[in-house]
mmCIF file of C-alpha atoms in Angstrom:
data_model
loop_
_atom_site.group_PDB
_atom_site.id
_atom_site.type_symbol
_atom_site.label_atom_id
_atom_site.label_comp_id
_atom_site.label_asym_id
_atom_site.label_seq_id
_atom_site.Cartn_x
_atom_site.Cartn_y
_atom_site.Cartn_z
ATOM 1 C CA UNK A 1 -7.899 -9.489 95.437
ATOM 2 C CA UNK A 2 -6.551 -8.167 98.811
ATOM 3 C CA UNK A 3 -8.040 -11.195 100.521
ATOM 4 C CA UNK A 4 -6.868 -13.919 98.095
ATOM 5 C CA UNK A 5 -4.260 -16.433 99.026
ATOM 6 C CA UNK A 6 -0.875 -16.586 97.172
ATOM 7 C CA UNK A 7 -0.599 -19.649 95.108
ATOM 8 C CA UNK A 8 2.157 -22.148 96.338
ATOM 9 C CA UNK A 9 5.444 -21.837 94.896
ATOM 10 C CA UNK A 10 5.020 -25.039 92.974
ATOM 11 C CA UNK A 11 2.376 -23.780 90.925
ATOM 12 C CA UNK A 12 4.622 -21.483 89.327
ATOM 13 C CA UNK A 13 7.260 -23.819 88.106
ATOM 14 C CA UNK A 14 7.247 -24.635 84.179
ATOM 15 C CA UNK A 15 8.330 -28.154 83.089
ATOM 16 C CA UNK A 16 11.020 -27.822 80.646
ATOM 17 C CA UNK A 17 10.383 -27.788 76.695
ATOM 18 C CA UNK A 18 7.545 -29.766 77.029
ATOM 19 C CA UNK A 19 5.760 -27.057 79.088
ATOM 20 C CA UNK A 20 6.103 -24.684 76.225
ATOM 21 C CA UNK A 21 5.145 -27.097 73.457
ATOM 22 C CA UNK A 22 1.915 -28.015 75.428
ATOM 23 C CA UNK A 23 0.923 -24.238 75.227
ATOM 24 C CA UNK A 24 1.326 -23.159 78.807
ATOM 25 C CA UNK A 25 2.856 -19.483 79.252
ATOM 26 C CA UNK A 26 5.551 -18.008 81.287
ATOM 27 C CA UNK A 27 3.235 -16.281 83.482
ATOM 28 C CA UNK A 28 3.325 -19.649 85.634
ATOM 29 C CA UNK A 29 6.851 -18.977 86.405
ATOM 30 C CA UNK A 30 7.467 -16.719 89.531
ATOM 31 C CA UNK A 31 9.465 -13.961 87.860
ATOM 32 C CA UNK A 32 5.914 -12.878 86.655
ATOM 33 C CA UNK A 33 4.057 -13.621 89.569
ATOM 34 C CA UNK A 34 5.481 -11.363 92.025
ATOM 35 C CA UNK A 35 2.350 -9.438 92.343
ATOM 36 C CA UNK A 36 0.361 -12.299 93.948
ATOM 37 C CA UNK A 37 2.863 -12.309 96.865
ATOM 38 C CA UNK A 38 3.424 -8.660 98.014
ATOM 39 C CA UNK A 39 3.598 -9.576 101.905
ATOM 40 C CA UNK A 40 6.887 -11.346 101.156
ATOM 41 C CA UNK A 41 8.520 -8.155 100.515
ATOM 42 C CA UNK A 42 8.788 -7.749 104.489
ATOM 43 C CA UNK A 43 11.356 -10.500 104.774
ATOM 44 C CA UNK A 44 14.258 -9.426 106.952
ATOM 45 C CA UNK A 45 17.858 -8.978 105.351
ATOM 46 C CA UNK A 46 16.280 -9.194 101.846
ATOM 47 C CA UNK A 47 18.690 -7.922 99.093
ATOM 48 C CA UNK A 48 16.542 -6.632 96.326
ATOM 49 C CA UNK A 49 17.034 -8.318 93.028
ATOM 50 C CA UNK A 50 15.571 -7.137 89.671
ATOM 51 C CA UNK A 51 15.136 -9.311 86.737
ATOM 52 C CA UNK A 52 15.169 -8.159 83.239
ATOM 53 C CA UNK A 53 12.882 -10.309 80.936
ATOM 54 C CA UNK A 54 12.258 -10.267 77.186
ATOM 55 C CA UNK A 55 8.459 -10.558 76.543
ATOM 56 C CA UNK A 56 6.314 -11.121 73.484
ATOM 57 C CA UNK A 57 4.713 -7.954 72.880
ATOM 58 C CA UNK A 58 2.956 -8.871 69.732
ATOM 59 C CA UNK A 59 2.441 -11.912 67.933
ATOM 60 C CA UNK A 60 4.549 -12.726 64.958
ATOM 61 C CA UNK A 61 3.216 -11.924 61.457
ATOM 62 C CA UNK A 62 5.712 -13.317 59.049
ATOM 63 C CA UNK A 63 9.396 -12.888 60.110
ATOM 64 C CA UNK A 64 9.877 -11.600 63.744
ATOM 65 C CA UNK A 65 10.814 -7.969 64.108
ATOM 66 C CA UNK A 66 12.222 -5.859 67.137
ATOM 67 C CA UNK A 67 8.726 -4.598 67.453
ATOM 68 C CA UNK A 68 7.564 -7.831 68.509
ATOM 69 C CA UNK A 69 9.476 -7.787 71.668
ATOM 70 C CA UNK A 70 9.594 -5.750 74.946
ATOM 71 C CA UNK A 71 12.306 -5.643 77.575
ATOM 72 C CA UNK A 72 10.679 -5.493 81.201
ATOM 73 C CA UNK A 73 12.088 -5.256 84.437
ATOM 74 C CA UNK A 74 10.768 -6.626 87.779
ATOM 75 C CA UNK A 75 11.751 -6.979 91.389
ATOM 76 C CA UNK A 76 11.696 -10.492 92.688
ATOM 77 C CA UNK A 77 10.582 -11.467 95.940
ATOM 78 C CA UNK A 78 12.678 -13.000 98.957
ATOM 79 C CA UNK A 79 13.157 -16.747 98.717
ATOM 80 C CA UNK A 80 10.967 -19.186 100.484
ATOM 81 C CA UNK A 81 12.485 -22.374 102.091
ATOM 82 C CA UNK A 82 13.459 -24.684 99.489
ATOM 83 C CA UNK A 83 13.863 -22.329 96.768
ATOM 84 C CA UNK A 84 17.017 -20.840 94.965
ATOM 85 C CA UNK A 85 17.767 -17.711 93.008
ATOM 86 C CA UNK A 86 19.065 -18.356 89.577
ATOM 87 C CA UNK A 87 21.380 -16.037 87.431
ATOM 88 C CA UNK A 88 21.524 -16.785 83.778
ATOM 89 C CA UNK A 89 24.993 -16.955 82.054
ATOM 90 C CA UNK A 90 23.917 -18.441 78.830
ATOM 91 C CA UNK A 91 20.744 -18.468 77.009
ATOM 92 C CA UNK A 92 19.717 -20.397 73.902
ATOM 93 C CA UNK A 93 17.410 -19.469 70.907
ATOM 94 C CA UNK A 94 16.137 -22.058 68.786
ATOM 95 C CA UNK A 95 13.705 -22.448 65.748
ATOM 96 C CA UNK A 96 11.140 -24.177 67.834
ATOM 97 C CA UNK A 97 10.443 -20.776 69.385
ATOM 98 C CA UNK A 98 9.167 -19.242 66.383
ATOM 99 C CA UNK A 99 6.064 -22.034 66.505
ATOM 100 C CA UNK A 100 5.854 -22.112 70.427
ATOM 101 C CA UNK A 101 5.370 -18.394 70.725
ATOM 102 C CA UNK A 102 1.834 -18.836 68.959
ATOM 103 C CA UNK A 103 0.696 -20.438 72.426
ATOM 104 C CA UNK A 104 1.868 -17.395 74.433
ATOM 105 C CA UNK A 105 -0.297 -14.545 75.269
ATOM 106 C CA UNK A 106 1.153 -11.147 74.667
ATOM 107 C CA UNK A 107 3.019 -9.831 77.464
ATOM 108 C CA UNK A 108 4.227 -13.116 78.453
ATOM 109 C CA UNK A 109 7.953 -13.750 78.675
ATOM 110 C CA UNK A 110 9.623 -15.862 75.853
ATOM 111 C CA UNK A 111 10.277 -19.634 76.434
ATOM 112 C CA UNK A 112 13.580 -21.248 76.527
ATOM 113 C CA UNK A 113 16.539 -22.770 78.381
ATOM 114 C CA UNK A 114 19.407 -21.398 79.953
ATOM 115 C CA UNK A 115 22.624 -22.324 81.942
ATOM 116 C CA UNK A 116 22.406 -20.561 85.098
ATOM 117 C CA UNK A 117 24.119 -20.241 88.525
ATOM 118 C CA UNK A 118 22.604 -20.528 91.932
ATOM 119 C CA UNK A 119 23.463 -17.188 93.485
ATOM 120 C CA UNK A 120 21.244 -17.530 96.658
ATOM 121 C CA UNK A 121 19.794 -20.685 98.090
ATOM 122 C CA UNK A 122 17.540 -21.880 100.645
ATOM 123 C CA UNK A 123 17.432 -25.525 99.098
ATOM 124 C CA UNK A 124 20.363 -27.849 100.401
ATOM 125 C CA UNK A 125 20.285 -29.836 97.075
ATOM 126 C CA UNK A 126 21.282 -26.736 95.119
ATOM 127 C CA UNK A 127 23.901 -24.714 97.495
ATOM 128 C CA UNK A 128 25.251 -21.385 96.117
ATOM 129 C CA UNK A 129 27.336 -21.582 93.028
ATOM 130 C CA UNK A 130 25.792 -24.861 91.641
ATOM 131 C CA UNK A 131 25.462 -24.743 87.854
ATOM 132 C CA UNK A 132 22.076 -25.852 86.059
ATOM 133 C CA UNK A 133 20.062 -26.046 83.247
ATOM 134 C CA UNK A 134 16.783 -24.414 83.645
ATOM 135 C CA UNK A 135 13.764 -23.383 81.449
ATOM 136 C CA UNK A 136 13.227 -20.017 83.040
ATOM 137 C CA UNK A 137 12.872 -18.303 79.511
ATOM 138 C CA UNK A 138 14.466 -14.920 78.336
ATOM 139 C CA UNK A 139 15.189 -13.704 81.653
ATOM 140 C CA UNK A 140 18.276 -12.791 83.465
ATOM 141 C CA UNK A 141 17.221 -13.899 87.373
ATOM 142 C CA UNK A 142 14.419 -16.254 88.160
ATOM 143 C CA UNK A 143 13.288 -18.052 91.294
ATOM 144 C CA UNK A 144 12.799 -21.986 91.442
ATOM 145 C CA UNK A 145 12.200 -24.827 94.055
ATOM 146 C CA UNK A 146 14.450 -26.966 92.203
ATOM 147 C CA UNK A 147 12.207 -29.605 90.921
ATOM 148 C CA UNK A 148 12.784 -29.140 87.408
ATOM 149 C CA UNK A 149 16.403 -27.990 87.376
ATOM 150 C CA UNK A 150 19.079 -30.307 86.155
ATOM 151 C CA UNK A 151 22.679 -30.090 87.454
ATOM 152 C CA UNK A 152 25.558 -30.313 84.903
ATOM 153 C CA UNK A 153 27.044 -33.670 85.036
ATOM 154 C CA UNK A 154 29.702 -34.247 87.766
ATOM 155 C CA UNK A 155 32.143 -35.376 85.127
ATOM 156 C CA UNK A 156 31.803 -32.201 83.362
ATOM 157 C CA UNK A 157 35.342 -30.969 82.838
ATOM 158 C CA UNK A 158 36.551 -27.313 83.334
ATOM 159 C CA UNK A 159 37.879 -27.322 79.862
ATOM 160 C CA UNK A 160 34.534 -27.601 78.203
ATOM 161 C CA UNK A 161 32.338 -24.516 77.788
ATOM 162 C CA UNK A 162 29.167 -24.952 80.116
ATOM 163 C CA UNK A 163 27.075 -23.361 77.276
ATOM 164 C CA UNK A 164 27.145 -26.842 75.578
ATOM 165 C CA UNK A 165 24.606 -27.860 78.026
ATOM 166 C CA UNK A 166 22.357 -26.077 75.917
ATOM 167 C CA UNK A 167 23.786 -27.577 72.436
ATOM 168 C CA UNK A 168 25.797 -30.377 71.727
ATOM 169 C CA UNK A 169 25.390 -32.085 75.125
ATOM 170 C CA UNK A 170 21.937 -30.621 75.639
ATOM 171 C CA UNK A 171 18.810 -30.238 73.777
ATOM 172 C CA UNK A 172 20.192 -30.126 70.211
ATOM 173 C CA UNK A 173 22.530 -32.755 70.765
ATOM 174 C CA UNK A 174 19.763 -35.167 72.035
ATOM 175 C CA UNK A 175 17.485 -34.191 69.436
ATOM 176 C CA UNK A 176 20.192 -35.289 66.649
ATOM 177 C CA UNK A 177 20.818 -38.419 68.751
ATOM 178 C CA UNK A 178 17.308 -39.799 69.191
ATOM 179 C CA UNK A 179 16.110 -38.560 65.930
ATOM 180 C CA UNK A 180 18.784 -40.433 63.955
ATOM 181 C CA UNK A 181 19.236 -43.524 66.234
ATOM 182 C CA UNK A 182 15.592 -44.144 67.448
ATOM 183 C CA UNK A 183 13.530 -42.495 64.746
ATOM 184 C CA UNK A 184 15.590 -43.252 61.683
ATOM 185 C CA UNK A 185 17.295 -46.366 63.328
ATOM 186 C CA UNK A 186 20.372 -45.796 61.145
ATOM 187 C CA UNK A 187 22.616 -48.810 60.447
ATOM 188 C CA UNK A 188 26.251 -49.007 59.132
ATOM 189 C CA UNK A 189 26.600 -48.863 55.433
ATOM 190 C CA UNK A 190 23.282 -46.797 55.048
ATOM 191 C CA UNK A 191 22.898 -43.381 53.347
ATOM 192 C CA UNK A 192 21.811 -40.294 55.295
ATOM 193 C CA UNK A 193 20.576 -36.974 53.849
ATOM 194 C CA UNK A 194 20.557 -34.003 56.436
ATOM 195 C CA UNK A 195 19.373 -30.498 55.503
ATOM 196 C CA UNK A 196 20.327 -27.338 57.482
ATOM 197 C CA UNK A 197 23.184 -29.440 58.097
ATOM 198 C CA UNK A 198 25.695 -26.884 59.609
ATOM 199 C CA UNK A 199 23.181 -25.806 62.360
ATOM 200 C CA UNK A 200 22.888 -26.798 65.948
ATOM 201 C CA UNK A 201 21.059 -30.179 65.000
ATOM 202 C CA UNK A 202 22.143 -30.858 61.804
ATOM 203 C CA UNK A 203 25.922 -30.796 62.408
ATOM 204 C CA UNK A 204 25.355 -33.320 65.254
ATOM 205 C CA UNK A 205 23.391 -35.642 62.970
ATOM 206 C CA UNK A 206 26.007 -36.038 60.477
ATOM 207 C CA UNK A 207 28.866 -36.606 62.925
ATOM 208 C CA UNK A 208 26.862 -39.197 64.782
ATOM 209 C CA UNK A 209 25.801 -40.930 61.594
ATOM 210 C CA UNK A 210 29.452 -41.092 60.500
ATOM 211 C CA UNK A 211 30.113 -42.665 64.029
ATOM 212 C CA UNK A 212 27.819 -45.395 63.153
ATOM 213 C CA UNK A 213 29.245 -45.912 59.643
ATOM 214 C CA UNK A 214 26.977 -44.318 57.491
ATOM 215 C CA UNK A 215 27.500 -42.205 54.195
ATOM 216 C CA UNK A 216 26.191 -38.676 54.999
ATOM 217 C CA UNK A 217 24.938 -35.994 52.545
ATOM 218 C CA UNK A 218 24.383 -32.592 53.750
ATOM 219 C CA UNK A 219 22.954 -29.396 52.552
ATOM 220 C CA UNK A 220 23.698 -26.028 53.848
ATOM 221 C CA UNK A 221 23.074 -22.211 52.786
ATOM 222 C CA UNK A 222 26.647 -20.910 52.272
ATOM 223 C CA UNK A 223 29.926 -21.793 51.111
ATOM 224 C CA UNK A 224 31.427 -21.343 54.472
ATOM 225 C CA UNK A 225 29.057 -23.721 55.908
ATOM 226 C CA UNK A 226 29.839 -26.435 53.123
ATOM 227 C CA UNK A 227 33.383 -26.061 54.068
ATOM 228 C CA UNK A 228 32.423 -26.670 57.756
ATOM 229 C CA UNK A 229 30.532 -29.694 56.809
ATOM 230 C CA UNK A 230 33.549 -31.140 54.953
ATOM 231 C CA UNK A 231 35.737 -30.422 58.116
ATOM 232 C CA UNK A 232 33.290 -32.550 59.996
ATOM 233 C CA UNK A 233 33.502 -35.550 57.831
ATOM 234 C CA UNK A 234 30.389 -35.233 55.584
ATOM 235 C CA UNK A 235 30.861 -37.447 52.273
ATOM 236 C CA UNK A 236 29.241 -35.037 50.319
ATOM 237 C CA UNK A 237 28.233 -31.337 50.942
ATOM 238 C CA UNK A 238 26.658 -28.857 48.882
ATOM 239 C CA UNK A 239 25.111 -25.092 48.961
ATOM 240 C CA UNK A 240 21.605 -25.567 48.137
ATOM 241 C CA UNK A 241 21.229 -21.877 47.201
ATOM 242 C CA UNK A 242 23.788 -22.093 44.278
ATOM 243 C CA UNK A 243 23.181 -25.630 42.829
ATOM 244 C CA UNK A 244 21.441 -25.405 39.503
ATOM 245 C CA UNK A 245 19.150 -28.381 40.434
ATOM 246 C CA UNK A 246 18.792 -29.622 43.697
ATOM 247 C CA UNK A 247 17.184 -32.960 42.313
ATOM 248 C CA UNK A 248 20.119 -33.639 40.176
ATOM 249 C CA UNK A 249 22.481 -32.562 42.965
ATOM 250 C CA UNK A 250 20.884 -35.217 45.173
ATOM 251 C CA UNK A 251 20.929 -38.073 42.806
ATOM 252 C CA UNK A 252 24.556 -37.539 41.892
ATOM 253 C CA UNK A 253 25.404 -37.416 45.764
ATOM 254 C CA UNK A 254 23.586 -40.845 46.113
ATOM 255 C CA UNK A 255 22.466 -42.459 42.756
ATOM 256 C CA UNK A 256 20.783 -45.126 44.860
ATOM 257 C CA UNK A 257 18.674 -43.105 46.995
ATOM 258 C CA UNK A 258 18.478 -42.444 50.555
ATOM 259 C CA UNK A 259 17.956 -44.755 53.526
ATOM 260 C CA UNK A 260 17.237 -41.892 56.271
ATOM 261 C CA UNK A 261 16.342 -38.155 55.587
ATOM 262 C CA UNK A 262 16.568 -36.077 58.604
ATOM 263 C CA UNK A 263 14.434 -33.087 57.829
ATOM 264 C CA UNK A 264 14.936 -29.846 59.508
ATOM 265 C CA UNK A 265 13.664 -27.583 56.608
ATOM 266 C CA UNK A 266 10.367 -29.075 55.465
ATOM 267 C CA UNK A 267 8.522 -27.347 52.285
ATOM 268 C CA UNK A 268 9.591 -27.593 48.728
ATOM 269 C CA UNK A 269 13.018 -29.142 49.607
ATOM 270 C CA UNK A 270 11.504 -32.206 51.229
ATOM 271 C CA UNK A 271 9.154 -32.442 48.266
ATOM 272 C CA UNK A 272 12.191 -32.957 46.212
ATOM 273 C CA UNK A 273 14.309 -35.383 48.703
ATOM 274 C CA UNK A 274 11.465 -37.835 49.349
ATOM 275 C CA UNK A 275 10.915 -39.239 46.031
ATOM 276 C CA UNK A 276 14.640 -40.209 46.144
ATOM 277 C CA UNK A 277 14.179 -42.209 49.286
ATOM 278 C CA UNK A 278 15.005 -46.198 48.983
ATOM 279 C CA UNK A 279 12.503 -48.565 49.773
ATOM 280 C CA UNK A 280 11.477 -48.833 53.485
ATOM 281 C CA UNK A 281 13.280 -45.404 53.923
ATOM 282 C CA UNK A 282 12.922 -43.629 57.374
ATOM 283 C CA UNK A 283 12.195 -39.845 57.515
ATOM 284 C CA UNK A 284 12.585 -37.948 60.896
ATOM 285 C CA UNK A 285 10.727 -34.594 60.735
ATOM 286 C CA UNK A 286 12.452 -32.620 63.122
ATOM 287 C CA UNK A 287 11.556 -29.034 61.914
ATOM 288 C CA UNK A 288 10.391 -27.011 59.131
ATOM 289 C CA UNK A 289 12.171 -23.737 59.395
ATOM 290 C CA UNK A 290 11.683 -22.902 55.605
ATOM 291 C CA UNK A 291 8.031 -22.331 56.197
ATOM 292 C CA UNK A 292 7.961 -20.812 59.864
ATOM 293 C CA UNK A 293 7.883 -17.191 58.836
ATOM 294 C CA UNK A 294 5.663 -17.851 55.569
ATOM 295 C CA UNK A 295 2.432 -15.921 55.251
ATOM 296 C CA UNK A 296 1.486 -17.663 52.067
ATOM 297 C CA UNK A 297 -0.482 -20.842 51.915
ATOM 298 C CA UNK A 298 1.969 -23.795 52.514
ATOM 299 C CA UNK A 299 3.088 -25.887 49.472
ATOM 300 C CA UNK A 300 1.781 -29.125 48.889
ATOM 301 C CA UNK A 301 3.287 -32.315 50.529
ATOM 302 C CA UNK A 302 5.013 -35.022 48.578
ATOM 303 C CA UNK A 303 3.396 -37.312 45.998
ATOM 304 C CA UNK A 304 1.371 -39.869 47.969
ATOM 305 C CA UNK A 305 2.539 -42.610 45.547
ATOM 306 C CA UNK A 306 6.157 -42.069 46.623
ATOM 307 C CA UNK A 307 5.197 -42.605 50.278
ATOM 308 C CA UNK A 308 2.862 -45.615 49.354
ATOM 309 C CA UNK A 309 5.022 -47.531 46.900
ATOM 310 C CA UNK A 310 8.365 -46.948 48.394
ATOM 311 C CA UNK A 311 6.709 -47.964 51.806
ATOM 312 C CA UNK A 312 8.290 -44.959 53.554
ATOM 313 C CA UNK A 313 7.848 -44.165 57.228
ATOM 314 C CA UNK A 314 7.722 -40.438 58.161
ATOM 315 C CA UNK A 315 7.722 -39.490 61.938
ATOM 316 C CA UNK A 316 7.846 -36.128 63.643
ATOM 317 C CA UNK A 317 8.965 -36.118 66.940
ATOM 318 C CA UNK A 318 9.987 -33.689 70.135
ATOM 319 C CA UNK A 319 13.003 -34.484 72.240
ATOM 320 C CA UNK A 320 11.335 -34.389 75.466
ATOM 321 C CA UNK A 321 9.662 -37.974 74.587
ATOM 322 C CA UNK A 322 12.964 -39.444 75.858
ATOM 323 C CA UNK A 323 13.367 -39.280 79.722
ATOM 324 C CA UNK A 324 14.880 -41.111 82.349
ATOM 325 C CA UNK A 325 17.635 -43.565 82.008
ATOM 326 C CA UNK A 326 17.769 -43.408 77.997
ATOM 327 C CA UNK A 327 18.141 -39.537 78.137
ATOM 328 C CA UNK A 328 21.083 -39.866 80.683
ATOM 329 C CA UNK A 329 22.613 -42.491 78.871
ATOM 330 C CA UNK A 330 22.365 -40.356 75.620
ATOM 331 C CA UNK A 331 23.955 -37.339 77.519
ATOM 332 C CA UNK A 332 26.886 -39.430 78.528
ATOM 333 C CA UNK A 333 27.434 -40.887 75.015
ATOM 334 C CA UNK A 334 27.333 -37.018 73.630
ATOM 335 C CA UNK A 335 29.715 -35.894 76.483
ATOM 336 C CA UNK A 336 31.915 -38.796 75.886
ATOM 337 C CA UNK A 337 32.118 -38.237 71.988
ATOM 338 C CA UNK A 338 32.886 -34.561 72.413
ATOM 339 C CA UNK A 339 35.665 -35.313 75.011
ATOM 340 C CA UNK A 340 37.090 -37.805 72.656
ATOM 341 C CA UNK A 341 37.097 -35.457 69.691
ATOM 342 C CA UNK A 342 34.679 -37.705 67.831
ATOM 343 C CA UNK A 343 32.053 -34.958 67.766
ATOM 344 C CA UNK A 344 33.266 -31.337 66.947
ATOM 345 C CA UNK A 345 30.843 -28.485 67.855
ATOM 346 C CA UNK A 346 30.731 -24.796 66.830
ATOM 347 C CA UNK A 347 28.857 -22.157 68.904
ATOM 348 C CA UNK A 348 27.699 -18.948 67.518
ATOM 349 C CA UNK A 349 27.955 -16.528 70.334
ATOM 350 C CA UNK A 350 26.134 -13.064 70.902
ATOM 351 C CA UNK A 351 27.449 -11.012 73.714
ATOM 352 C CA UNK A 352 24.720 -9.235 75.918
ATOM 353 C CA UNK A 353 21.159 -10.160 77.126
ATOM 354 C CA UNK A 354 19.638 -7.123 75.433
ATOM 355 C CA UNK A 355 20.612 -8.903 72.049
ATOM 356 C CA UNK A 356 18.129 -11.892 72.603
ATOM 357 C CA UNK A 357 15.710 -10.549 70.007
ATOM 358 C CA UNK A 358 18.531 -9.643 67.387
ATOM 359 C CA UNK A 359 20.048 -13.428 67.805
ATOM 360 C CA UNK A 360 16.879 -14.959 67.580
ATOM 361 C CA UNK A 361 16.297 -13.154 64.363
ATOM 362 C CA UNK A 362 19.385 -13.991 62.817
ATOM 363 C CA UNK A 363 19.110 -17.749 63.628
ATOM 364 C CA UNK A 364 15.951 -17.840 61.713
ATOM 365 C CA UNK A 365 17.631 -16.225 58.836
ATOM 366 C CA UNK A 366 20.471 -18.878 59.068
ATOM 367 C CA UNK A 367 23.237 -16.313 60.154
ATOM 368 C CA UNK A 368 24.537 -18.894 62.462
ATOM 369 C CA UNK A 369 27.317 -21.585 61.964
ATOM 370 C CA UNK A 370 26.735 -24.086 64.774
ATOM 371 C CA UNK A 371 24.541 -23.312 67.814
ATOM 372 C CA UNK A 372 23.176 -19.886 68.556
ATOM 373 C CA UNK A 373 23.937 -18.867 72.199
ATOM 374 C CA UNK A 374 23.633 -15.578 74.070
ATOM 375 C CA UNK A 375 25.859 -14.666 76.796
ATOM 376 C CA UNK A 376 24.057 -12.839 79.303
#
């Protein structure tokens, strides 16, 4: 390998969440490609920077444990022209990572977005101090050529936490926005059912539905979360863990049934909701967190006759489908609604990069109220 030509920097840049969901791994990001570029260490005036990264030590079997992760430290090379050095400020952990990790190789860095600051720059478009959203994964420092970095909006106020760019005014907010407005296509006067309703996506879904004039029914996993949903303006909220009958609770909440079902949970929960859909009902399948960690055969789906004779439409989706102008409009809408107080947010913040795995595992268990964020 001593005579091989180092790959170009652009080869090593991932491409946001789509990159991960398409099955690529973080070895493509330059934080793990340093061995291919030893000659660059001779650059003058080079200040050594070390990146800490959480890697997938062993693929998950059932619920993740600390033994599935390994913390590694690598030295980063000096910058090339056109590149920037990023330092993570806030990182996100999300349910999709449990599934997407199946496509990683053992030893790869865990995927994910972060809000980062440019701490060194050889790219005029991203001067030192610029705040960006980057898909660098679970790492404290990384190098980018800037092609897939997203600056925070110029109108972002100092009073608003920048971590919201990972949540309500970021990927989870966009997921709620497009899943509800495009996939479900809700209209005023309709009834919307949301599960995992106090989570990062669910809490935004319910509030957007209320803004659009809908009746909203939400299910959550604790009395504290139910109280939060009522504070957000949900018409009906209940603890699915303590009700005697989920079927009867749903019927009582909306005797006429449901026009839209925003599903974050899947499994048996959905099998009970779907028979209560109205004719021509729409179902947005966002996630299935109830079955991500199962090692048993998955439960059967809903009765086909319900879907056929109620003429239901079910559609799964990934938020990266929406790009360009429609995405920018959605981000502006979300930011405006937050600033106007029409959408409230809650962040569940864990301090310390060393606690990334714990935050991830806690989120999968439902320990969070709102968006789970790690402050580096």
